[in-house]
Amino acid sequence: YNVPEVYLVDWGIVDPMAISKVKFIQEEKKIAIHELNYQSENEIRKSLSSRDLLQIKDNEGGIILYKFNHLQIPKDALILCDSANKDNIDILRRNGYLKGMPVKKEQIHTGIRLLQSINIEYTANSTNLIKEYNNYTWAKDRLGFINETPIDEFNHLIDGLRYFAVYL
């Protein structure tokens, strides 16, 4: 697989809007990942000045476009996005991010199995990814036995990695 750097997005208004940059290094069969954002849209809004909030409100792309511009994500980059919010992908495309692709979330087990077969390296600054790796788990039934349903927590950056693994 000869792919350039790819950006991964798991949308989040209340949960983190997890954005990362990854690269598949074929000769080593590994994924290198760098966490770029782990703030929710609401957290981002709280951190902005009144002037910035007014400017964002006046722009069609809102907080999504603000964050992509702030992170300096190239407009020609491949962006694999959570398919749950097609409006956000449409915002990206209307604003020149023409390689924004939705990826279905239904492939959780497939994606996790693929991730388990690949060496994954991450930057020291990817602290939330480290937290997710240390806390990601499967649900348990009433008797305490693990079932095949992952809990919907500690999975935002990992979801993006799953999208990438399935894409590859």
PDB file of C-alpha atoms in Angstrom:
ATOM      1  CA  TYR A   1       0.000   0.000   0.000  1.00  0.00           C
ATOM      2  CA  ASN A   2       1.542   3.243  -1.049  1.00  0.00           C
ATOM      3  CA  VAL A   3      -0.536   5.900   0.676  1.00  0.00           C
ATOM      4  CA  PRO A   4       0.467   9.401   1.740  1.00  0.00           C
ATOM      5  CA  GLU A   5      -0.360  10.802   5.136  1.00  0.00           C
ATOM      6  CA  VAL A   6      -4.042  10.379   5.853  1.00  0.00           C
ATOM      7  CA  TYR A   7      -6.180  12.338   8.304  1.00  0.00           C
ATOM      8  CA  LEU A   8      -8.733  10.504  10.447  1.00  0.00           C
ATOM      9  CA  VAL A   9     -11.816  12.116  11.967  1.00  0.00           C
ATOM     10  CA  ASP A  10     -14.318  10.791  14.490  1.00  0.00           C
ATOM     11  CA  TRP A  11     -16.849  13.626  14.846  1.00  0.00           C
ATOM     12  CA  GLY A  12     -17.931  14.817  18.274  1.00  0.00           C
ATOM     13  CA  ILE A  13     -20.052  17.668  19.581  1.00  0.00           C
ATOM     14  CA  VAL A  14     -20.089  16.414  23.185  1.00  0.00           C
ATOM     15  CA  ASP A  15     -17.641  13.510  22.818  1.00  0.00           C
ATOM     16  CA  PRO A  16     -14.179  14.344  21.499  1.00  0.00           C
ATOM     17  CA  MET A  17     -13.840  15.290  17.856  1.00  0.00           C
ATOM     18  CA  ALA A  18     -10.835  13.018  17.466  1.00  0.00           C
ATOM     19  CA  ILE A  19      -8.554  14.081  14.638  1.00  0.00           C
ATOM     20  CA  SER A  20      -5.274  12.341  13.905  1.00  0.00           C
ATOM     21  CA  LYS A  21      -2.705  12.056  11.158  1.00  0.00           C
ATOM     22  CA  VAL A  22      -1.464   8.604  10.140  1.00  0.00           C
ATOM     23  CA  LYS A  23       0.967   7.029   7.741  1.00  0.00           C
ATOM     24  CA  PHE A  24       1.259   3.369   6.788  1.00  0.00           C
ATOM     25  CA  ILE A  25       4.889   2.306   6.519  1.00  0.00           C
ATOM     26  CA  GLN A  26       4.663  -0.693   4.234  1.00  0.00           C
ATOM     27  CA  GLU A  27       8.167  -2.119   4.594  1.00  0.00           C
ATOM     28  CA  GLU A  28       7.721  -2.292   8.373  1.00  0.00           C
ATOM     29  CA  LYS A  29       3.991  -3.143   8.244  1.00  0.00           C
ATOM     30  CA  LYS A  30       3.227  -0.465  10.777  1.00  0.00           C
ATOM     31  CA  ILE A  31       0.997   2.533  11.244  1.00  0.00           C
ATOM     32  CA  ALA A  32       2.473   5.722  12.662  1.00  0.00           C
ATOM     33  CA  ILE A  33      -0.133   7.991  14.270  1.00  0.00           C
ATOM     34  CA  HIS A  34      -0.082  11.504  15.676  1.00  0.00           C
ATOM     35  CA  GLU A  35      -3.042  12.879  17.646  1.00  0.00           C
ATOM     36  CA  LEU A  36      -4.066  16.363  16.480  1.00  0.00           C
ATOM     37  CA  ASN A  37      -7.291  17.119  18.353  1.00  0.00           C
ATOM     38  CA  TYR A  38      -9.248  15.521  21.172  1.00  0.00           C
ATOM     39  CA  GLN A  39     -11.551  18.401  22.096  1.00  0.00           C
ATOM     40  CA  SER A  40     -15.276  18.229  21.425  1.00  0.00           C
ATOM     41  CA  GLU A  41     -16.916  20.967  19.383  1.00  0.00           C
ATOM     42  CA  ASN A  42     -18.373  22.308  22.645  1.00  0.00           C
ATOM     43  CA  GLU A  43     -14.934  22.408  24.309  1.00  0.00           C
ATOM     44  CA  ILE A  44     -13.453  24.181  21.297  1.00  0.00           C
ATOM     45  CA  ARG A  45     -16.219  26.810  21.433  1.00  0.00           C
ATOM     46  CA  LYS A  46     -15.580  27.401  25.156  1.00  0.00           C
ATOM     47  CA  SER A  47     -11.889  28.018  24.494  1.00  0.00           C
ATOM     48  CA  LEU A  48     -12.464  30.692  21.825  1.00  0.00           C
ATOM     49  CA  SER A  49     -12.739  34.437  22.218  1.00  0.00           C
ATOM     50  CA  SER A  50     -16.028  36.241  21.514  1.00  0.00           C
ATOM     51  CA  ARG A  51     -14.513  37.653  18.334  1.00  0.00           C
ATOM     52  CA  ASP A  52     -13.495  34.205  17.092  1.00  0.00           C
ATOM     53  CA  LEU A  53     -16.939  32.813  17.925  1.00  0.00           C
ATOM     54  CA  LEU A  54     -18.609  35.587  15.895  1.00  0.00           C
ATOM     55  CA  GLN A  55     -16.301  34.940  12.978  1.00  0.00           C
ATOM     56  CA  ILE A  56     -17.020  31.201  13.126  1.00  0.00           C
ATOM     57  CA  LYS A  57     -20.757  31.835  13.325  1.00  0.00           C
ATOM     58  CA  ASP A  58     -20.574  33.976  10.165  1.00  0.00           C
ATOM     59  CA  ASN A  59     -18.708  31.294   8.210  1.00  0.00           C
ATOM     60  CA  GLU A  60     -20.589  28.452   6.551  1.00  0.00           C
ATOM     61  CA  GLY A  61     -18.126  25.852   7.795  1.00  0.00           C
ATOM     62  CA  GLY A  62     -18.469  26.778  11.461  1.00  0.00           C
ATOM     63  CA  ILE A  63     -16.339  25.072  14.065  1.00  0.00           C
ATOM     64  CA  ILE A  64     -15.409  22.203  11.707  1.00  0.00           C
ATOM     65  CA  LEU A  65     -13.760  24.438   9.144  1.00  0.00           C
ATOM     66  CA  TYR A  66     -12.195  26.555  11.911  1.00  0.00           C
ATOM     67  CA  LYS A  67     -10.525  23.476  13.399  1.00  0.00           C
ATOM     68  CA  PHE A  68      -9.316  22.113  10.050  1.00  0.00           C
ATOM     69  CA  ASN A  69      -7.816  25.494   9.162  1.00  0.00           C
ATOM     70  CA  HIS A  70      -6.275  25.846  12.631  1.00  0.00           C
ATOM     71  CA  LEU A  71      -4.654  22.391  12.289  1.00  0.00           C
ATOM     72  CA  GLN A  72      -3.449  23.314   8.787  1.00  0.00           C
ATOM     73  CA  ILE A  73      -4.870  20.173   7.244  1.00  0.00           C
ATOM     74  CA  PRO A  74      -4.045  20.350   3.534  1.00  0.00           C
ATOM     75  CA  LYS A  75      -7.054  20.640   1.261  1.00  0.00           C
ATOM     76  CA  ASP A  76      -5.724  17.884  -0.997  1.00  0.00           C
ATOM     77  CA  ALA A  77      -5.277  15.406   1.888  1.00  0.00           C
ATOM     78  CA  LEU A  78      -7.213  12.167   2.097  1.00  0.00           C
ATOM     79  CA  ILE A  79      -9.548  12.476   5.099  1.00  0.00           C
ATOM     80  CA  LEU A  80     -11.320   9.359   6.375  1.00  0.00           C
ATOM     81  CA  CYS A  81     -14.340  10.443   8.404  1.00  0.00           C
ATOM     82  CA  ASP A  82     -16.923   8.906  10.646  1.00  0.00           C
ATOM     83  CA  SER A  83     -19.991   8.510   8.405  1.00  0.00           C
ATOM     84  CA  ALA A  84     -22.413   9.405  11.220  1.00  0.00           C
ATOM     85  CA  ASN A  85     -22.409  13.090  10.282  1.00  0.00           C
ATOM     86  CA  LYS A  86     -22.647  13.514   6.523  1.00  0.00           C
ATOM     87  CA  ASP A  87     -23.307  17.268   6.948  1.00  0.00           C
ATOM     88  CA  ASN A  88     -19.762  17.743   8.270  1.00  0.00           C
ATOM     89  CA  ILE A  89     -18.310  15.873   5.292  1.00  0.00           C
ATOM     90  CA  ASP A  90     -20.407  18.072   2.977  1.00  0.00           C
ATOM     91  CA  ILE A  91     -18.998  21.169   4.739  1.00  0.00           C
ATOM     92  CA  LEU A  92     -15.466  19.931   4.096  1.00  0.00           C
ATOM     93  CA  ARG A  93     -16.156  19.218   0.434  1.00  0.00           C
ATOM     94  CA  ARG A  94     -17.876  22.572  -0.172  1.00  0.00           C
ATOM     95  CA  ASN A  95     -14.799  24.262   1.276  1.00  0.00           C
ATOM     96  CA  GLY A  96     -12.213  22.520  -0.883  1.00  0.00           C
ATOM     97  CA  TYR A  97     -11.479  19.352   1.092  1.00  0.00           C
ATOM     98  CA  LEU A  98     -12.507  17.181  -1.834  1.00  0.00           C
ATOM     99  CA  LYS A  99     -11.007  13.946  -0.539  1.00  0.00           C
ATOM    100  CA  GLY A 100     -13.188  13.695   2.555  1.00  0.00           C
ATOM    101  CA  MET A 101     -14.538  10.138   2.588  1.00  0.00           C
ATOM    102  CA  PRO A 102     -17.150   8.699   4.929  1.00  0.00           C
ATOM    103  CA  VAL A 103     -16.296   5.334   6.484  1.00  0.00           C
ATOM    104  CA  LYS A 104     -19.002   3.152   8.002  1.00  0.00           C
ATOM    105  CA  LYS A 105     -18.748   2.419  11.719  1.00  0.00           C
ATOM    106  CA  GLU A 106     -20.368  -1.006  11.436  1.00  0.00           C
ATOM    107  CA  GLN A 107     -17.031  -2.737  10.880  1.00  0.00           C
ATOM    108  CA  ILE A 108     -15.905  -2.586  14.532  1.00  0.00           C
ATOM    109  CA  HIS A 109     -14.822  -6.235  14.866  1.00  0.00           C
ATOM    110  CA  THR A 110     -13.169  -6.289  11.444  1.00  0.00           C
ATOM    111  CA  GLY A 111     -11.286  -3.086  12.171  1.00  0.00           C
ATOM    112  CA  ILE A 112     -10.122  -4.228  15.603  1.00  0.00           C
ATOM    113  CA  ARG A 113      -8.888  -7.556  14.222  1.00  0.00           C
ATOM    114  CA  LEU A 114      -6.960  -5.673  11.538  1.00  0.00           C
ATOM    115  CA  LEU A 115      -5.456  -3.308  14.119  1.00  0.00           C
ATOM    116  CA  GLN A 116      -4.348  -6.269  16.222  1.00  0.00           C
ATOM    117  CA  SER A 117      -2.357  -7.577  13.250  1.00  0.00           C
ATOM    118  CA  ILE A 118      -0.500  -4.301  12.606  1.00  0.00           C
ATOM    119  CA  ASN A 119       2.287  -2.686  14.597  1.00  0.00           C
ATOM    120  CA  ILE A 120       1.096   0.759  15.698  1.00  0.00           C
ATOM    121  CA  GLU A 121       3.450   3.496  16.834  1.00  0.00           C
ATOM    122  CA  TYR A 122       2.324   6.837  18.196  1.00  0.00           C
ATOM    123  CA  THR A 123       3.947  10.090  19.141  1.00  0.00           C
ATOM    124  CA  ALA A 124       4.608  10.949  22.777  1.00  0.00           C
ATOM    125  CA  ASN A 125       2.152  13.860  22.415  1.00  0.00           C
ATOM    126  CA  SER A 126      -0.693  11.449  21.603  1.00  0.00           C
ATOM    127  CA  THR A 127      -1.680  11.242  25.266  1.00  0.00           C
ATOM    128  CA  ASN A 128      -5.371  10.633  24.659  1.00  0.00           C
ATOM    129  CA  LEU A 129      -4.578   7.757  22.313  1.00  0.00           C
ATOM    130  CA  ILE A 130      -2.433   6.202  25.048  1.00  0.00           C
ATOM    131  CA  LYS A 131      -5.354   6.658  27.474  1.00  0.00           C
ATOM    132  CA  GLU A 132      -7.713   4.976  24.991  1.00  0.00           C
ATOM    133  CA  TYR A 133      -5.343   2.029  24.493  1.00  0.00           C
ATOM    134  CA  ASN A 134      -5.081   1.556  28.231  1.00  0.00           C
ATOM    135  CA  ASN A 135      -8.838   1.727  28.817  1.00  0.00           C
ATOM    136  CA  TYR A 136     -10.502   0.282  25.677  1.00  0.00           C
ATOM    137  CA  THR A 137     -12.484  -2.786  26.637  1.00  0.00           C
ATOM    138  CA  TRP A 138     -15.350  -5.087  25.759  1.00  0.00           C
ATOM    139  CA  ALA A 139     -18.702  -5.060  27.531  1.00  0.00           C
ATOM    140  CA  LYS A 140     -19.575  -7.753  30.045  1.00  0.00           C
ATOM    141  CA  ASP A 141     -22.858  -9.540  30.547  1.00  0.00           C
ATOM    142  CA  ARG A 142     -24.716  -9.642  33.871  1.00  0.00           C
ATOM    143  CA  LEU A 143     -22.569 -12.580  35.009  1.00  0.00           C
ATOM    144  CA  GLY A 144     -19.340 -10.743  34.269  1.00  0.00           C
ATOM    145  CA  PHE A 145     -18.439 -12.618  31.085  1.00  0.00           C
ATOM    146  CA  ILE A 146     -16.987 -10.574  28.245  1.00  0.00           C
ATOM    147  CA  ASN A 147     -19.236 -10.395  25.197  1.00  0.00           C
ATOM    148  CA  GLU A 148     -18.468  -9.226  21.665  1.00  0.00           C
ATOM    149  CA  THR A 149     -19.682  -5.662  22.148  1.00  0.00           C
ATOM    150  CA  PRO A 150     -17.031  -3.002  22.699  1.00  0.00           C
ATOM    151  CA  ILE A 151     -18.023  -0.306  25.166  1.00  0.00           C
ATOM    152  CA  ASP A 152     -18.696   3.071  23.588  1.00  0.00           C
ATOM    153  CA  GLU A 153     -15.996   4.859  25.543  1.00  0.00           C
ATOM    154  CA  PHE A 154     -12.241   5.335  25.110  1.00  0.00           C
ATOM    155  CA  ASN A 155     -12.667   4.710  21.381  1.00  0.00           C
ATOM    156  CA  HIS A 156     -12.588   8.020  19.516  1.00  0.00           C
ATOM    157  CA  LEU A 157      -9.024   7.946  18.164  1.00  0.00           C
ATOM    158  CA  ILE A 158      -9.168   4.153  17.958  1.00  0.00           C
ATOM    159  CA  ASP A 159     -12.265   4.479  15.762  1.00  0.00           C
ATOM    160  CA  GLY A 160     -10.216   6.588  13.351  1.00  0.00           C
ATOM    161  CA  LEU A 161      -7.499   3.933  13.319  1.00  0.00           C
ATOM    162  CA  ARG A 162     -10.141   1.315  12.524  1.00  0.00           C
ATOM    163  CA  TYR A 163     -11.335   3.402   9.581  1.00  0.00           C
ATOM    164  CA  PHE A 164      -7.765   3.523   8.297  1.00  0.00           C
ATOM    165  CA  ALA A 165      -7.145  -0.215   8.748  1.00  0.00           C
ATOM    166  CA  VAL A 166     -10.348  -1.053   6.863  1.00  0.00           C
ATOM    167  CA  TYR A 167      -9.423   1.486   4.166  1.00  0.00           C
ATOM    168  CA  LEU A 168      -6.022  -0.203   3.686  1.00  0.00           C
TER     169      LEU A 168
END
